[in-house]
Short mmCIF file of C-alpha atoms in Angstrom, two decimals:
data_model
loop_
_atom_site.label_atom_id
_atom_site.label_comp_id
_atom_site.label_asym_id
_atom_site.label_seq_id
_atom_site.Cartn_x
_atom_site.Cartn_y
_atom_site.Cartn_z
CA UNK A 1 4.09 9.87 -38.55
CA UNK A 2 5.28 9.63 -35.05
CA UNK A 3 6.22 13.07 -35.38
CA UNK A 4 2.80 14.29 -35.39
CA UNK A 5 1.17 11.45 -33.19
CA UNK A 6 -0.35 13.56 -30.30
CA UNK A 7 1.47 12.24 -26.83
CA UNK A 8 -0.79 14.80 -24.98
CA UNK A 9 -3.63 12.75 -24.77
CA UNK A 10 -4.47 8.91 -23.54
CA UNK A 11 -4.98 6.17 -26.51
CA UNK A 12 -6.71 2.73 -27.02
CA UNK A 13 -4.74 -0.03 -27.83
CA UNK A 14 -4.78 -0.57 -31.42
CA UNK A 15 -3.50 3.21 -31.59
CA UNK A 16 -0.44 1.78 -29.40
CA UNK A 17 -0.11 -0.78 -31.35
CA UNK A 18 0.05 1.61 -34.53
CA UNK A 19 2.07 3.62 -32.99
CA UNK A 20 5.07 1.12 -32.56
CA UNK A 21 4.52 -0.64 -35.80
CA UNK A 22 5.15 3.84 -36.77
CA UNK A 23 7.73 4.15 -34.95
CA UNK A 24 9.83 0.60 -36.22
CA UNK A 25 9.04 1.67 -39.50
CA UNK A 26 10.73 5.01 -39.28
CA UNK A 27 13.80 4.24 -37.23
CA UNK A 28 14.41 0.35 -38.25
CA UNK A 29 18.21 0.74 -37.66
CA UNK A 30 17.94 1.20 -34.32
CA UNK A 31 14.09 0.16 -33.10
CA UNK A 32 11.98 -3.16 -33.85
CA UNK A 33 9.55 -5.15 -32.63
CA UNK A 34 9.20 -8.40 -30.78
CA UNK A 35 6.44 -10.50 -29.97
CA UNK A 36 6.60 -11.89 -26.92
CA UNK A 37 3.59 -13.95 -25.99
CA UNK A 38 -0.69 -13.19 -26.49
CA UNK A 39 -2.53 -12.08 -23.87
CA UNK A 40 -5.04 -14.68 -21.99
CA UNK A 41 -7.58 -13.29 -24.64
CA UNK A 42 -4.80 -13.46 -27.86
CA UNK A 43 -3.92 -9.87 -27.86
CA UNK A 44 -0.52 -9.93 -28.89
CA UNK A 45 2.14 -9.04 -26.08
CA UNK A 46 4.77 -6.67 -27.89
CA UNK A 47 8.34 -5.01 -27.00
CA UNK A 48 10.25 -3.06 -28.43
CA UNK A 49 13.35 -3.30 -28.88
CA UNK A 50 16.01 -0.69 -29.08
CA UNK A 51 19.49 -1.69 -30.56
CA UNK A 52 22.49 -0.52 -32.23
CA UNK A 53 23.68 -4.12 -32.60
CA UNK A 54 26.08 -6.94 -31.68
CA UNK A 55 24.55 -9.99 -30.23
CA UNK A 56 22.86 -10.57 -27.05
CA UNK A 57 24.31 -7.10 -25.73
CA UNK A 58 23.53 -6.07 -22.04
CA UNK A 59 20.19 -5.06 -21.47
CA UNK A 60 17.77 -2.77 -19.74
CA UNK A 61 14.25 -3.41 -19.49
CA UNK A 62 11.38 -0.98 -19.04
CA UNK A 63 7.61 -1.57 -18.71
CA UNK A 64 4.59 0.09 -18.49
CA UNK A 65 0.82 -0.42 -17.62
CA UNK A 66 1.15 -3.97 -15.68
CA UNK A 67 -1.91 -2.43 -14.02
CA UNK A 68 -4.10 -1.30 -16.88
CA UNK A 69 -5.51 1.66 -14.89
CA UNK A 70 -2.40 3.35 -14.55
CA UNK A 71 -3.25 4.96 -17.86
CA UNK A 72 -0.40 7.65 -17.72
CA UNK A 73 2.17 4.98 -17.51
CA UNK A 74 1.56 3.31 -21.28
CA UNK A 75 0.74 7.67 -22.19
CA UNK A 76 4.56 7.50 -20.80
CA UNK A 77 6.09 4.64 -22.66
CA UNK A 78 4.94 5.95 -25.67
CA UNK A 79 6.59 9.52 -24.95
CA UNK A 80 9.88 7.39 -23.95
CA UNK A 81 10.08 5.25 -26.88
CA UNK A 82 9.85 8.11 -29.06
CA UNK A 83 12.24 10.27 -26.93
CA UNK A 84 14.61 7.12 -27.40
CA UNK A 85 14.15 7.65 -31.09
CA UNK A 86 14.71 11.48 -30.83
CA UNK A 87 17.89 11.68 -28.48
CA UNK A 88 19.63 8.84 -29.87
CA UNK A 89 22.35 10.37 -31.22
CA UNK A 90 22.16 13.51 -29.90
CA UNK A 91 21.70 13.53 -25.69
CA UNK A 92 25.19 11.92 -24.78
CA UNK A 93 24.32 10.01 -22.12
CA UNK A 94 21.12 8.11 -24.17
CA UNK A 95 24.04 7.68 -26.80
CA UNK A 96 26.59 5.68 -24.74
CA UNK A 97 23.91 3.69 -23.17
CA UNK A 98 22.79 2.99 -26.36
CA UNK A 99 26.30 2.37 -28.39
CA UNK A 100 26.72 -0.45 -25.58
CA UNK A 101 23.36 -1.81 -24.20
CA UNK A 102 20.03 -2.42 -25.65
CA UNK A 103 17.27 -0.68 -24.43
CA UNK A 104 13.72 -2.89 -24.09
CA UNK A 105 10.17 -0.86 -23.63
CA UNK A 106 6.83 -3.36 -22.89
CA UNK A 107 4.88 0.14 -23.26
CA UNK A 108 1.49 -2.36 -22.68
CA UNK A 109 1.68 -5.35 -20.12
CA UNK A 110 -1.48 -6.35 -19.49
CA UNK A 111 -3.50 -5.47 -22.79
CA UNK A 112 -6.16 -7.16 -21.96
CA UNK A 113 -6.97 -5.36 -18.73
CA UNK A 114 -5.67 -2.07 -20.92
CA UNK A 115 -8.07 -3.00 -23.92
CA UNK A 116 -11.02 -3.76 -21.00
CA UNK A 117 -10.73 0.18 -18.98
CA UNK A 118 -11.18 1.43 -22.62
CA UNK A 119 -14.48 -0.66 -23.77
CA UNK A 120 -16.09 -1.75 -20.25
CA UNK A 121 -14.79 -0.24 -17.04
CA UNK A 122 -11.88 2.16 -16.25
CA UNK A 123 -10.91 1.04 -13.11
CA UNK A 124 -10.29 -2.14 -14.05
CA UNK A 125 -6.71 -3.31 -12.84
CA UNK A 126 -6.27 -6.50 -13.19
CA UNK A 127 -5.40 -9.40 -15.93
CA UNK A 128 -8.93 -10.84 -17.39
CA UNK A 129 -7.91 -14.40 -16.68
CA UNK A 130 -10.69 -16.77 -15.18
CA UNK A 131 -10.47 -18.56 -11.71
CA UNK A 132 -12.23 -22.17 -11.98
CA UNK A 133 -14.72 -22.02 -9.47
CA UNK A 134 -14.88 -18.16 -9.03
CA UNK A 135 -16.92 -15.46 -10.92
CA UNK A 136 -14.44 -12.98 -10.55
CA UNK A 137 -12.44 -12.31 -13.07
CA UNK A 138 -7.98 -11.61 -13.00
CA UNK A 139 -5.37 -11.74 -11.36
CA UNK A 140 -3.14 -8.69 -9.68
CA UNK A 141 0.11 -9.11 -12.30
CA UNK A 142 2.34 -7.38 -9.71
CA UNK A 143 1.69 -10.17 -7.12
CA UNK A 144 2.02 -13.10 -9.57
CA UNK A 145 5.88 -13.16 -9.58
CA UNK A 146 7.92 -15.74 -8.34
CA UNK A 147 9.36 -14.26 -5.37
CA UNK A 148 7.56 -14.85 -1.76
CA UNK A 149 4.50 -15.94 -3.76
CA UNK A 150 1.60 -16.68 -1.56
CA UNK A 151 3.29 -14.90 1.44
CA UNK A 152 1.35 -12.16 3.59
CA UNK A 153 1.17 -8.81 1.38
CA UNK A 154 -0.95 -10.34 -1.63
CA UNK A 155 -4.80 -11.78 -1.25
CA UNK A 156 -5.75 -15.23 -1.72
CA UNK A 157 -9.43 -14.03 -2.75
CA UNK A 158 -10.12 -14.42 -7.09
CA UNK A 159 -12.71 -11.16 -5.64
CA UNK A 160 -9.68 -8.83 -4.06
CA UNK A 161 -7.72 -6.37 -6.81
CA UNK A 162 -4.65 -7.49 -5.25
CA UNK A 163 -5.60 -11.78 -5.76
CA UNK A 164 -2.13 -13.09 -6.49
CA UNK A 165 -3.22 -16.45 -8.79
CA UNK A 166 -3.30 -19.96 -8.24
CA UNK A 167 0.34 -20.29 -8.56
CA UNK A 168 3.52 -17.98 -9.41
CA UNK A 169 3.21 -17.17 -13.35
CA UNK A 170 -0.54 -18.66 -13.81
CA UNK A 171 -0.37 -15.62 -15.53
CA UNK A 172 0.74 -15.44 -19.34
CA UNK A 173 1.46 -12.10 -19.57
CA UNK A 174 3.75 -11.98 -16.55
CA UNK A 175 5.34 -15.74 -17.52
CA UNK A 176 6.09 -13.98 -21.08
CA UNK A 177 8.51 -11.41 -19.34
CA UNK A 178 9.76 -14.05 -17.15
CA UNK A 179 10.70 -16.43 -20.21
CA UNK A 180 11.91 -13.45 -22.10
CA UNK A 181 14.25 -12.79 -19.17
CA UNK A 182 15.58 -16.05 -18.77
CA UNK A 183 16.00 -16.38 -22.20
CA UNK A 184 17.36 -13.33 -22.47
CA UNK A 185 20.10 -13.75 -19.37
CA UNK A 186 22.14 -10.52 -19.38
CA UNK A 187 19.60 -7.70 -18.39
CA UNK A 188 21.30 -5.83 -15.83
CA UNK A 189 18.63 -3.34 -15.30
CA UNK A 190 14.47 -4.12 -14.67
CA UNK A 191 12.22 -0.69 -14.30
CA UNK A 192 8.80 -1.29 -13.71
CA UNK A 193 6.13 1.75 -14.07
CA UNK A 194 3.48 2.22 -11.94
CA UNK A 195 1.14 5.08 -10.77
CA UNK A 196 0.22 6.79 -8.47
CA UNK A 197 1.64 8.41 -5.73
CA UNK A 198 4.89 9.51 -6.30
CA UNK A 199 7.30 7.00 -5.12
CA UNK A 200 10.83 5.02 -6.36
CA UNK A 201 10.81 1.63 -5.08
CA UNK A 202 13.81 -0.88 -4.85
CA UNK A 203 13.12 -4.73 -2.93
CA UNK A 204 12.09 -6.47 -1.19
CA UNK A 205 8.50 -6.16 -1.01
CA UNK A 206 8.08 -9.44 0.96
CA UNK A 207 10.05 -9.23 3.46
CA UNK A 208 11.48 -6.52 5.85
CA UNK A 209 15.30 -7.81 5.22
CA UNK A 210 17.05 -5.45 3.44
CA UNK A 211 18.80 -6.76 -0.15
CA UNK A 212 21.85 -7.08 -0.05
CA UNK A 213 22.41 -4.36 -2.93
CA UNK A 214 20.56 -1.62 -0.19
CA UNK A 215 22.97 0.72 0.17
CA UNK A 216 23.61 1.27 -3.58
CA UNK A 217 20.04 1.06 -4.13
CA UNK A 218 19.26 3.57 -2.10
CA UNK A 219 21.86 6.16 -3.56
CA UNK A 220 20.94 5.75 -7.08
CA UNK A 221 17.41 6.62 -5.47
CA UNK A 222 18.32 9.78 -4.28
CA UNK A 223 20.16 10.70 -7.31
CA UNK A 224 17.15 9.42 -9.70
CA UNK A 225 14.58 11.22 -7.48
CA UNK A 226 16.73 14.47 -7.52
CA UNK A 227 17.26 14.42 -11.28
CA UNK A 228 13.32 14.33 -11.48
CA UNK A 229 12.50 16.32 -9.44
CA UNK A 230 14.79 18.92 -11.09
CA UNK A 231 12.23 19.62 -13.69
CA UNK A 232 9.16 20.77 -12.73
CA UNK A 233 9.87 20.04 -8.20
CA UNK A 234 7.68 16.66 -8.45
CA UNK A 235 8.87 15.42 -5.04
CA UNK A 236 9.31 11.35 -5.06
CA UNK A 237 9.63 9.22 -1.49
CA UNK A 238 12.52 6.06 -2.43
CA UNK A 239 12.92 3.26 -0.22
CA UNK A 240 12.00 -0.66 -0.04
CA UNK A 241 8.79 -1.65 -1.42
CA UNK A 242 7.96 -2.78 2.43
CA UNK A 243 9.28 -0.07 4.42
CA UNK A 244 8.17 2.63 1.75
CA UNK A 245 4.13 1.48 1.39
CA UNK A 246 3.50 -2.35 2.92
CA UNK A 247 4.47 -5.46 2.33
CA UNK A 248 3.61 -6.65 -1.40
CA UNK A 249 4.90 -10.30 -2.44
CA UNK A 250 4.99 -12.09 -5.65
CA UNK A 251 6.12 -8.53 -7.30
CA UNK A 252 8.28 -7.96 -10.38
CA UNK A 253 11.12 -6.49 -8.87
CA UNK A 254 11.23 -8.68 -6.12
CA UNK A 255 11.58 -11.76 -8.70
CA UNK A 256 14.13 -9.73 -11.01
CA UNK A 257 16.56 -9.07 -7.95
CA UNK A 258 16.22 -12.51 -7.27
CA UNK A 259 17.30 -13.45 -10.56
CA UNK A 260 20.72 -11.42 -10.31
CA UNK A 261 19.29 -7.99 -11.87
CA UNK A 262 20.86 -5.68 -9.43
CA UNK A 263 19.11 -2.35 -10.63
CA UNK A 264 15.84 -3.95 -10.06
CA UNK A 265 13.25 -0.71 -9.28
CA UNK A 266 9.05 0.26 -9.41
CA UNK A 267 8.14 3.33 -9.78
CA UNK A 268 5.11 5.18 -9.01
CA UNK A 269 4.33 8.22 -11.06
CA UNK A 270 2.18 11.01 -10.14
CA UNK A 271 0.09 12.60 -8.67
CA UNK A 272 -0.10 12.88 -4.81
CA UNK A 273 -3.67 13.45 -4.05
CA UNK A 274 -5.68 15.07 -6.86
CA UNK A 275 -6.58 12.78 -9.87
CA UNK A 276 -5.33 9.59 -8.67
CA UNK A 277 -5.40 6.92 -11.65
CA UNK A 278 -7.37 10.21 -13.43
CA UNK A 279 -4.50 12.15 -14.22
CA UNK A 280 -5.59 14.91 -16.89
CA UNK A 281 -3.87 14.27 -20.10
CA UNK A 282 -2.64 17.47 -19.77
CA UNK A 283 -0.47 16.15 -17.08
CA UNK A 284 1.21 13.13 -19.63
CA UNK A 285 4.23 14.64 -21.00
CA UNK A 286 5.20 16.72 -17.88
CA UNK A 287 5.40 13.23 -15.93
CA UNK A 288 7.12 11.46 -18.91
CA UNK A 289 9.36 13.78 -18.98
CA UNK A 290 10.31 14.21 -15.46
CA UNK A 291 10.66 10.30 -15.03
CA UNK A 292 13.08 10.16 -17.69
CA UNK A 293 15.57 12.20 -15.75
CA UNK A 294 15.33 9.97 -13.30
CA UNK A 295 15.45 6.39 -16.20
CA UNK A 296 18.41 8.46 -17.78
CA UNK A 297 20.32 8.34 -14.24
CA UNK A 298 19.11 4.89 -13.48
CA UNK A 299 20.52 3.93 -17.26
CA UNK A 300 23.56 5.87 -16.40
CA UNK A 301 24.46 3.80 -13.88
CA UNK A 302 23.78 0.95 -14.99
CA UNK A 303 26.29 1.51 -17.70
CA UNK A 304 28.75 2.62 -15.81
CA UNK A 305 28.94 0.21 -12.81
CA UNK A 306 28.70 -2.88 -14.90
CA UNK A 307 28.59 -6.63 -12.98
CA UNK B 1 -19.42 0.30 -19.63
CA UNK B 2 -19.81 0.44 -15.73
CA UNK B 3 -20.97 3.34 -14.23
CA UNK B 4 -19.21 5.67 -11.84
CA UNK B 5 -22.00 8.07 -11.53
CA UNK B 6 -22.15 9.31 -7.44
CA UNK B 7 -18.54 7.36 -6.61
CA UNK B 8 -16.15 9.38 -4.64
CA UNK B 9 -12.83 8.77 -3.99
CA UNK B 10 -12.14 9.98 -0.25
CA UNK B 11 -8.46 10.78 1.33
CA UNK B 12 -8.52 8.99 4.79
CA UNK B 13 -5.73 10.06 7.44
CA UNK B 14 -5.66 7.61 9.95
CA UNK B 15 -3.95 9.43 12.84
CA UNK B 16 -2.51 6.00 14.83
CA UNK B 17 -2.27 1.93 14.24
CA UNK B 18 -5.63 1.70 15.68
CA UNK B 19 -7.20 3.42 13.38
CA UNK B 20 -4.93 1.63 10.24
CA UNK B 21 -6.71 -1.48 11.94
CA UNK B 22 -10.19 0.49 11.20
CA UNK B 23 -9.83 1.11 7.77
CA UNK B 24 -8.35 -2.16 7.12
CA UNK B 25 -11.19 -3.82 8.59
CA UNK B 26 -13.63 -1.61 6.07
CA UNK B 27 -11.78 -3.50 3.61
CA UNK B 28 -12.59 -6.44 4.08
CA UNK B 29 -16.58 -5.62 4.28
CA UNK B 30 -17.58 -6.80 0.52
CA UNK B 31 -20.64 -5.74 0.35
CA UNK B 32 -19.35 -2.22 0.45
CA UNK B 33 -17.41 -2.87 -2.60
CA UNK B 34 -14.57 -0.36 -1.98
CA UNK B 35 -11.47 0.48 -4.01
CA UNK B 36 -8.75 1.15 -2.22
CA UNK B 37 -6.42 3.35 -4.24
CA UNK B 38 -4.02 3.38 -1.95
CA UNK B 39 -3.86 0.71 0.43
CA UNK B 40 -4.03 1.45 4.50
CA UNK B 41 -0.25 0.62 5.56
CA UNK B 42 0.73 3.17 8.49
CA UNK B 43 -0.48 6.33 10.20
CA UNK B 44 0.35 9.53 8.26
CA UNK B 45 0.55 7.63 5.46
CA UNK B 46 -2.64 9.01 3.02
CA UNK B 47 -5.17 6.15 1.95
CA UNK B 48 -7.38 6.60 -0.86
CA UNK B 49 -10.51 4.48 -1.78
CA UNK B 50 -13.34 4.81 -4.01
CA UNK B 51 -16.52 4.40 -2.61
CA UNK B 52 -19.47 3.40 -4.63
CA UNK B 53 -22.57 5.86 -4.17
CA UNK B 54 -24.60 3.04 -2.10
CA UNK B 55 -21.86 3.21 0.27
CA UNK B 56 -21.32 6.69 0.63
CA UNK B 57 -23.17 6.80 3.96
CA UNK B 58 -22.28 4.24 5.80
CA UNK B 59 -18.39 4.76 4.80
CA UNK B 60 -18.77 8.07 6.38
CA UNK B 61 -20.51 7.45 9.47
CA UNK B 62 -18.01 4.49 9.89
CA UNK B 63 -15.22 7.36 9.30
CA UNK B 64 -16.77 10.00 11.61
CA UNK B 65 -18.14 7.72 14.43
CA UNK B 66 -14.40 6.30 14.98
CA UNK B 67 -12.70 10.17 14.67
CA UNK B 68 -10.84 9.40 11.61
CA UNK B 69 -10.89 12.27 9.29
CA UNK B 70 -10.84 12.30 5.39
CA UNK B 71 -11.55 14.24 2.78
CA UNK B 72 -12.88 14.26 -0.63
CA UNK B 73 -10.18 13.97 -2.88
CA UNK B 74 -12.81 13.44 -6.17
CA UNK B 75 -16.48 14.40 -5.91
CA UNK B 76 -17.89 12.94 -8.89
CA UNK B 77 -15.30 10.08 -10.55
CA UNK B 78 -18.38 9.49 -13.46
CA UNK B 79 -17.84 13.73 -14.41
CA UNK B 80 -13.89 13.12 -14.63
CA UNK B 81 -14.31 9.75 -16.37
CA UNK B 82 -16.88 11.97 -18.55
CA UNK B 83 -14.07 14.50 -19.09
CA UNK B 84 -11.40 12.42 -20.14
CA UNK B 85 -13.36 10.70 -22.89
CA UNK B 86 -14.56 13.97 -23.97
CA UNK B 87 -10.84 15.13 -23.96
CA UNK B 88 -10.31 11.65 -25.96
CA UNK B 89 -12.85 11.76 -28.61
CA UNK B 90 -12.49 15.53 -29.59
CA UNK B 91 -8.68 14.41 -30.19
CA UNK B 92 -9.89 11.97 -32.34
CA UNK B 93 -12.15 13.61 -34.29
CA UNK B 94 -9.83 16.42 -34.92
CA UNK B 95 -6.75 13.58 -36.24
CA UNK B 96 -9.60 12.44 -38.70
#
């Protein structure tokens, strides 16, 4: 049962995997699952979907683990997908987002990276795509969107952690979210979850122009970072992806903004200078928690200032 | 599996652009085979990279001989990567 499912401690994939298939099975009115593409090795590429129904409603998307590393970020989907499960219903604000929008979690991005730190080598970030005429292996997901692809802010090396591909969407896991959102066509809000270092991120990442969305950006920052921090005093840092850490193109929210989803934002989770990509799994449902203050306002928002 | 045994992950504080320039340039040095957690961007801003053991030495004296101080921000990553699947498989064994 997802009720007794331990969210204190880091899991392989297949017990992700379980997990959902748990969780659809004990809340099918308002959860289920969608396939959404395999992996460059087959591995199925699932979302979840949560609903209370009509057709095509507005959306919110949330991932987790584009960079399979970042191993408190898919701990963190998990904890949100069942917290979705738990509050619906009962927290107020989950309920009216709910009762209008549909909520969809990708709790594991790049599985095959995810599925590689757990059999061969932890750090690994990357997808596990091959480069003709390279022996290094993947491709940075978060530089493989179409949006300033190939600009400064991304590497050009198949070697470098941050390579951005041959060409915008080389990669399937990130062209599987980018069909799903065309497809899709009214998600009004894109979260993408990252670790480490404490940060909420709106775009651009390639260049230093501010969007044109900046100022509103900025304020549901504040009030997202505030909300978290209200918990346990995590502090977060918000600004542009380029004036907040360095200029980053072909990355997810740069592309979603460019498609016309206005609450387009990255975060980075903790911690600020212990663990790095180590974080204890003591440390998972503290930070899950905390950053669903700050989805909840985000979510709030979004529902309320509709476009 | 690869083996972290003797990486460290240092905490660099590059004080001005110069020294930004510095650490970027230790970047590109392959051979090193460094992880940059956090990517050098600006001064003040912390950057964190994992050095391989067989680097460990020369990463320093790069560090020290150009005045750019750092710390050690995780001593051993193999004994945390040790830890966590320790923490992982005692889990396990106790949902079985």
């Amino acid at each position: 049962s997802t009720d007794t499912f331990n969210y204190a401690t880091y899991h392989t994939l297949e017990e992700i995997y379980n997990f959902m298939d748990l969780l659809v099975a004990e809340n099918p009115q308002l959860a289920s699952k969608i396939q959404i593409g395999n992996s460059y090795e087959g591995r199925p590429i699932y979302i979840l979907k949560f609903s209370t129904g009509g057709d095509n409603r507005p959306a919110i998307w949330i991932d987790t683990g584009i960079h399979s590393r970042e191993w408190v970020t898919q701990a963190s989907g998990v904890w949100f997908a069942k917290k979705i499960t738990q509050d619906y219903g009962q927290d107020p604000t989950l309920t009216a987002i709910l009762d209008s929008m549909d909520i969809f979690l990708e709790i594991v991005t790049n599985p095959d990276g995810f599925a590689f730190t757990h059999s061969s080598n932890r750090m690994w970030r990357k997808t596990r795509s091959k480069t003709a005429g390279s022996i290094c292996v993947g491709v940075d997901p978060n530089r493989n969107w179409d949006a300033g692809f190939g600009k400064p802010g991304a590497s050009s090396n198949p070697c470098s952690d941050t390579y951005r591909g041959k060409f915008a969407n080389s990669e399937v896991e990130v062209r599987s979210i980018v069909d799903f959102v065309k497809t899709h066509g009214n998600i009004k809000a894109f979260i993408s979850i990252h670790s480490y270092s404490q940060l909420l991120l709106y775009p651009y990442g390639y260049t230093s122009q501010p969007a044109p969305d900046e100022e509103e950006l900025d304020q549901l920052s504040k009030s997202a970072v505030t909300a978290l921090a209200s918990l346990y005093g995590t502090k977060f840092k918000y600004g542009s992806i380029i004036k907040a850490i360095y200029q980053a193109s072909g990355s997810t929210v740069d592309w979603t903004y460019s498609q016309g989803i206005k609450y387009s934002f990255t975060f980075e989770l903790r911690d600020t200078g212990r663990y790095g990509f180590l974080l204890p799994a003591s440390q998972i449902i503290p930070t899950a928690q905390e950053t669903w203050l700050a989805l909840l306002t985000i979510m709030e928002h979004t529902l309320n200032h509709p476009y | 599996t690869e083996d972290f045994v003797g990486h460290q992950v240092l905490r660099v504080s590059a004080a001005n652009e110069a020294q930004v320039q510095m650490v970027k340039e230790l970047e590109d040095l392959e051979h090193l085979q460094l992880d940059f957690w956090r990517d050098p961007s600006r001064p003040g801003t912390p950057i964190d990279v994992r050095v391989p053991f067989s680097s460990l030495q020369a990463v320093k004296i790069f560090l020290e001989s150009h005045g750019i101080s750092y710390t050690i921000m995780i001593e051993d990553v193999q004994s945390l990567l040790d830890k966590e699947k320790r923490q992982m498989s005692s889990f396990q064994a106790r949902a079985q």
